[in-house]
Tab-separated table of C-alpha atoms in Angstrom:
chain	number	residue	atom	x	y	z
A	1	MET	CA	0.000	0.000	0.000
A	2	THR	CA	2.701	2.424	-1.053
A	3	ASN	CA	3.816	3.999	-4.337
A	4	HIS	CA	0.807	6.323	-4.411
A	5	PRO	CA	0.898	9.675	-6.265
A	6	PRO	CA	2.509	12.591	-4.361
A	7	LEU	CA	0.232	14.102	-1.725
A	8	ASP	CA	-1.151	17.617	-2.011
A	9	ASP	CA	-0.173	20.089	0.717
A	10	ALA	CA	-3.328	19.497	2.791
A	11	SER	CA	-2.977	15.693	2.728
A	12	ALA	CA	0.755	15.875	3.447
A	13	LEU	CA	-0.031	18.012	6.493
A	14	THR	CA	-2.528	15.425	7.736
A	15	ARG	CA	-0.077	12.585	7.208
A	16	ARG	CA	2.571	14.447	9.244
A	17	LEU	CA	0.051	14.914	12.038
A	18	LEU	CA	-0.738	11.198	12.189
A	19	ILE	CA	2.908	10.155	12.181
A	20	ASP	CA	3.994	12.774	14.724
A	21	ALA	CA	1.093	11.798	16.992
A	22	GLY	CA	2.372	8.226	17.020
A	23	VAL	CA	0.159	6.374	14.543
A	24	GLU	CA	2.288	3.509	13.258
A	25	SER	CA	2.325	0.081	11.658
A	26	GLY	CA	-0.023	-2.502	13.144
A	27	MET	CA	-2.352	-0.076	14.929
A	28	ARG	CA	-6.132	-0.151	14.909
A	29	VAL	CA	-7.399	3.349	14.063
A	30	LEU	CA	-10.846	4.945	14.149
A	31	ASP	CA	-11.405	7.784	11.637
A	32	VAL	CA	-14.440	9.761	12.826
A	33	GLY	CA	-16.513	11.837	10.419
A	34	CYS	CA	-14.596	10.064	7.652
A	35	GLY	CA	-16.740	11.360	4.775
A	36	TYR	CA	-15.299	10.090	1.505
A	37	GLY	CA	-12.485	8.269	3.311
A	38	LEU	CA	-9.545	10.477	2.321
A	39	VAL	CA	-8.025	10.491	5.821
A	40	SER	CA	-8.892	6.815	6.264
A	41	LYS	CA	-6.665	5.991	3.288
A	42	LEU	CA	-3.798	8.075	4.675
A	43	ALA	CA	-4.048	6.198	7.971
A	44	ALA	CA	-4.385	2.819	6.257
A	45	ASP	CA	-1.151	3.418	4.364
A	46	ILE	CA	0.622	4.152	7.655
A	47	VAL	CA	-0.718	1.207	9.692
A	48	GLY	CA	-0.102	-1.231	6.847
A	49	ALA	CA	-1.399	-4.737	6.315
A	50	ARG	CA	-1.029	-5.655	9.988
A	51	GLY	CA	-3.193	-2.707	11.031
A	52	GLN	CA	-6.796	-1.707	10.480
A	53	VAL	CA	-8.707	1.530	9.935
A	54	VAL	CA	-12.413	1.883	10.647
A	55	GLY	CA	-14.068	4.964	9.174
A	56	VAL	CA	-17.391	6.101	10.618
A	57	ASP	CA	-19.790	8.730	9.350
A	58	ARG	CA	-23.509	9.492	9.579
A	59	ASP	CA	-23.777	10.112	5.807
A	60	ALA	CA	-24.626	6.857	4.027
A	61	ALA	CA	-24.097	8.388	0.580
A	62	ALA	CA	-20.590	9.548	1.484
A	63	LEU	CA	-19.757	6.086	2.821
A	64	THR	CA	-20.841	4.504	-0.465
A	65	ILE	CA	-18.316	6.696	-2.276
A	66	ALA	CA	-15.684	5.967	0.394
A	67	ARG	CA	-16.062	2.207	-0.002
A	68	SER	CA	-15.691	2.447	-3.767
A	69	ALA	CA	-12.653	4.713	-3.519
A	70	ALA	CA	-10.927	2.468	-0.962
A	71	GLU	CA	-11.210	-0.847	-2.798
A	72	ALA	CA	-7.415	-1.025	-3.024
A	73	PHE	CA	-7.162	-0.843	0.787
A	74	PRO	CA	-8.219	-4.187	2.307
A	75	ASN	CA	-7.342	-2.898	5.783
A	76	ILE	CA	-10.159	-0.300	5.756
A	77	GLN	CA	-13.782	-0.844	6.671
A	78	PHE	CA	-16.561	1.735	6.972
A	79	ALA	CA	-19.593	1.939	9.232
A	80	GLU	CA	-22.565	4.289	9.434
A	81	ALA	CA	-22.815	5.681	12.955
A	82	GLU	CA	-23.333	8.788	15.064
A	83	LEU	CA	-20.145	9.960	16.759
A	84	ALA	CA	-21.932	10.476	20.054
A	85	SER	CA	-23.219	6.884	20.142
A	86	LEU	CA	-20.789	4.511	18.472
A	87	PRO	CA	-21.902	0.874	18.431
A	88	GLN	CA	-20.040	-1.310	20.919
A	89	THR	CA	-19.421	-3.828	18.133
A	90	LEU	CA	-16.711	-1.536	16.746
A	91	GLY	CA	-14.460	-2.499	19.643
A	92	THR	CA	-11.495	-0.496	20.928
A	93	PHE	CA	-8.725	1.384	19.148
A	94	ASP	CA	-5.121	2.491	19.469
A	95	ALA	CA	-5.973	5.874	17.941
A	96	VAL	CA	-8.975	8.066	17.161
A	97	ILE	CA	-8.425	10.600	14.383
A	98	GLY	CA	-10.419	13.166	12.429
A	99	ARG	CA	-10.120	16.113	10.058
A	100	ARG	CA	-12.576	19.020	9.798
A	101	VAL	CA	-15.144	17.192	11.903
A	102	LEU	CA	-15.204	18.681	15.420
A	103	MET	CA	-16.147	22.073	13.960
A	104	TYR	CA	-19.544	20.590	13.085
A	105	VAL	CA	-20.175	18.685	16.322
A	106	PRO	CA	-22.666	20.100	18.876
A	107	GLY	CA	-21.640	19.447	22.482
A	108	VAL	CA	-18.153	18.745	21.227
A	109	VAL	CA	-16.514	18.163	24.637
A	110	SER	CA	-19.072	15.512	25.530
A	111	VAL	CA	-18.628	13.806	22.164
A	112	VAL	CA	-14.822	13.755	22.442
A	113	ARG	CA	-15.163	12.349	25.959
A	114	SER	CA	-17.335	9.531	24.593
A	115	LEU	CA	-14.851	8.884	21.773
A	116	ALA	CA	-12.112	8.522	24.383
A	117	GLU	CA	-14.045	5.591	25.839
A	118	VAL	CA	-13.172	3.466	22.791
A	119	LEU	CA	-9.474	4.319	23.161
A	120	ARG	CA	-7.189	1.845	24.852
A	121	PRO	CA	-5.198	3.251	27.821
A	122	GLY	CA	-2.438	5.470	26.472
A	123	GLY	CA	-4.210	5.649	23.122
A	124	ILE	CA	-3.880	8.579	20.724
A	125	MET	CA	-6.470	11.240	19.919
A	126	ALA	CA	-5.427	13.364	16.904
A	127	PHE	CA	-7.486	16.028	15.148
A	128	GLN	CA	-6.902	18.533	12.371
A	129	GLU	CA	-9.286	21.479	12.489
A	130	HIS	CA	-9.262	24.692	10.488
A	131	ASP	CA	-9.748	28.249	11.644
A	132	ALA	CA	-10.942	31.415	9.889
A	133	THR	CA	-9.645	33.817	12.551
A	134	MET	CA	-6.543	34.967	10.657
A	135	THR	CA	-7.598	34.410	7.047
A	136	PRO	CA	-7.811	35.438	4.305
A	137	ALA	CA	-4.416	37.108	4.298
A	138	SER	CA	-2.331	38.763	1.591
A	139	MET	CA	-0.115	41.835	1.358
A	140	ILE	CA	-1.929	42.769	-1.871
A	141	ASP	CA	-5.716	42.854	-2.070
A	142	LEU	CA	-7.145	39.957	-4.119
A	143	PRO	CA	-10.883	40.686	-4.499
A	144	LEU	CA	-11.781	37.467	-6.328
A	145	HIS	CA	-9.900	35.342	-3.811
A	146	ARG	CA	-11.699	37.146	-0.968
A	147	GLN	CA	-15.043	36.577	-2.667
A	148	VAL	CA	-14.467	32.842	-3.135
A	149	HIS	CA	-13.170	32.543	0.444
A	150	GLY	CA	-16.411	34.194	1.588
A	151	TRP	CA	-18.532	31.690	-0.325
A	152	MET	CA	-16.823	28.770	1.369
A	153	TRP	CA	-16.520	30.019	4.949
A	154	GLY	CA	-19.907	31.734	4.794
A	155	THR	CA	-21.433	28.374	3.919
A	156	VAL	CA	-19.681	26.691	6.835
A	157	GLU	CA	-21.007	29.400	9.153
A	158	SER	CA	-24.549	28.992	7.775
A	159	GLU	CA	-24.313	25.271	8.472
A	160	GLY	CA	-23.524	25.991	12.116
A	161	GLY	CA	-19.839	25.191	11.860
A	162	ASN	CA	-17.432	26.631	14.408
A	163	LEU	CA	-15.172	28.940	12.374
A	164	HIS	CA	-12.648	29.076	15.232
A	165	MET	CA	-12.389	25.392	16.126
A	166	GLY	CA	-8.620	25.430	15.665
A	167	PHE	CA	-8.097	27.776	18.577
A	168	SER	CA	-10.486	25.646	20.664
A	169	LEU	CA	-8.696	22.330	20.207
A	170	PHE	CA	-6.582	22.485	23.358
A	171	SER	CA	-9.511	23.335	25.620
A	172	VAL	CA	-11.808	20.738	24.026
A	173	LEU	CA	-9.308	17.901	24.380
A	174	SER	CA	-8.334	18.961	27.907
A	175	GLN	CA	-11.924	19.285	29.109
A	176	ALA	CA	-12.614	15.822	27.699
A	177	GLY	CA	-10.002	14.463	30.113
A	178	LEU	CA	-7.167	13.845	27.667
A	179	ALA	CA	-3.512	14.743	28.184
A	180	VAL	CA	-2.708	17.192	25.380
A	181	HIS	CA	0.788	16.694	24.006
A	182	LYS	CA	0.989	19.263	21.200
A	183	VAL	CA	-0.997	21.881	19.287
A	184	ARG	CA	0.511	23.476	16.198
A	185	ALA	CA	-0.762	25.458	13.234
A	186	GLU	CA	0.313	25.643	9.634
A	187	ALA	CA	-0.699	28.153	6.966
A	188	LEU	CA	-1.742	26.809	3.584
A	189	VAL	CA	0.102	29.168	1.240
A	190	THR	CA	-0.513	29.766	-2.467
A	191	THR	CA	2.294	31.639	-4.237
A	192	PRO	CA	1.846	33.749	-7.403
A	193	ASP	CA	3.094	30.925	-9.647
A	194	ALA	CA	1.161	28.095	-7.970
A	195	PRO	CA	-1.851	26.355	-9.519
A	196	ASP	CA	-5.275	27.280	-8.197
A	197	MET	CA	-6.395	25.264	-5.159
A	198	LEU	CA	-9.758	26.932	-4.487
A	199	THR	CA	-11.829	25.865	-7.490
A	200	PRO	CA	-11.837	22.116	-6.666
A	201	ILE	CA	-13.101	22.982	-3.171
A	202	VAL	CA	-15.803	25.240	-4.620
A	203	ARG	CA	-16.900	22.454	-6.979
A	204	ALA	CA	-17.133	19.997	-4.089
A	205	MET	CA	-19.101	22.509	-1.984
A	206	LEU	CA	-21.261	23.782	-4.861
A	207	PRO	CA	-24.635	22.375	-3.730
A	208	ARG	CA	-24.049	23.639	-0.187
A	209	ILE	CA	-22.915	27.099	-1.285
A	210	VAL	CA	-25.974	27.536	-3.501
A	211	ALA	CA	-28.371	26.046	-0.936
A	212	HIS	CA	-27.280	28.605	1.655
A	213	GLY	CA	-27.658	31.487	-0.782
A	214	ARG	CA	-24.003	32.528	-0.822
A	215	THR	CA	-24.029	32.835	-4.606
A	216	THR	CA	-25.477	31.124	-7.668
A	217	GLU	CA	-23.812	28.612	-9.949
A	218	ALA	CA	-24.135	31.044	-12.862
A	219	ALA	CA	-22.487	33.848	-10.898
A	220	MET	CA	-19.539	31.634	-9.954
A	221	GLY	CA	-18.387	31.183	-13.536
A	222	LEU	CA	-16.891	27.819	-12.638
A	223	ASP	CA	-15.624	27.136	-16.144
A	224	THR	CA	-13.191	30.056	-15.879
A	225	LEU	CA	-12.826	30.417	-12.110
A	226	ALA	CA	-9.474	28.621	-11.796
A	227	GLU	CA	-8.030	30.680	-14.650
A	228	ARG	CA	-9.241	33.954	-13.138
A	229	LEU	CA	-7.924	33.116	-9.681
A	230	THR	CA	-4.532	32.091	-11.054
A	231	SER	CA	-4.369	35.229	-13.164
A	232	GLU	CA	-5.234	37.470	-10.205
A	233	ARG	CA	-2.258	36.214	-8.224
A	234	ALA	CA	0.121	36.135	-11.178
A	235	MET	CA	-0.675	39.675	-12.315
A	236	THR	CA	-0.259	41.159	-8.837
A	237	GLY	CA	2.602	38.939	-7.689
A	238	ALA	CA	0.608	38.216	-4.540
A	239	THR	CA	1.049	35.332	-2.130
A	240	TRP	CA	-2.241	34.194	-0.613
A	241	VAL	CA	-2.983	32.507	2.708
A	242	GLY	CA	-6.505	31.173	2.576
A	243	ASP	CA	-6.496	28.657	5.402
A	244	ILE	CA	-4.852	27.932	8.745
A	245	ALA	CA	-4.822	24.294	9.796
A	246	PHE	CA	-4.480	23.494	13.504
A	247	CYS	CA	-3.167	20.041	14.390
A	248	ALA	CA	-3.445	18.654	17.910
A	249	TRP	CA	-2.784	15.331	19.531
A	250	ALA	CA	-3.406	14.024	23.012
A	251	TYR	CA	-3.284	10.761	24.900
A	252	LYS	CA	-5.730	8.855	27.048
A	253	ARG	CA	-4.536	8.859	30.621
A	254	THR	CA	-3.573	5.450	31.968
């Protein structure tokens, strides 16, 4: 389960988090709010054939896509479940991981506390959450970039997402009774000569953006959006920071 294509910056960041937190070969890992299984596959590659990854999500349609996309990973299985009430049949785990999930969880401390119950003593809890506190950021104004950023984060806010979950990670994990080892943050930077990274996210979020009235599909101009975004940075020579990813890991007290 190696020799995969190079990881994009966001996936490489997540992989570093898992490795630094202590996820390793042979472990049994629970990926909560797994969605399409992208993080599950990163974890499965790390734990190898002797390990196992279980991805759980409440969205049956997303799990159908995840199962299809993970056919090359025999050490992954997926289950439909609510994070606050995981079935006992899932068993216990060496690590519980998640990306961009706690920001959507009501009563997040209580839910993390319940997730810790499926961790073995000394087990790892590792989460990557994003934060809109310090973004967007650029030394040169990029109106189109700001507009697209507003579509995405405005949609998250309309959905009830916590736009500042990154800064809350330490307190959430601590209040849930875990021993926090490290919290760090990394900016996702797009330089003037870099390919556009926003349009694929907009495409994936399109139904949500439109449903919450942030803009219309016609107004987006998706067919030319990537070209216009790339041109805006290239013509101004601007470097753009559109996202700050917070990574935290903690351990279950023995």
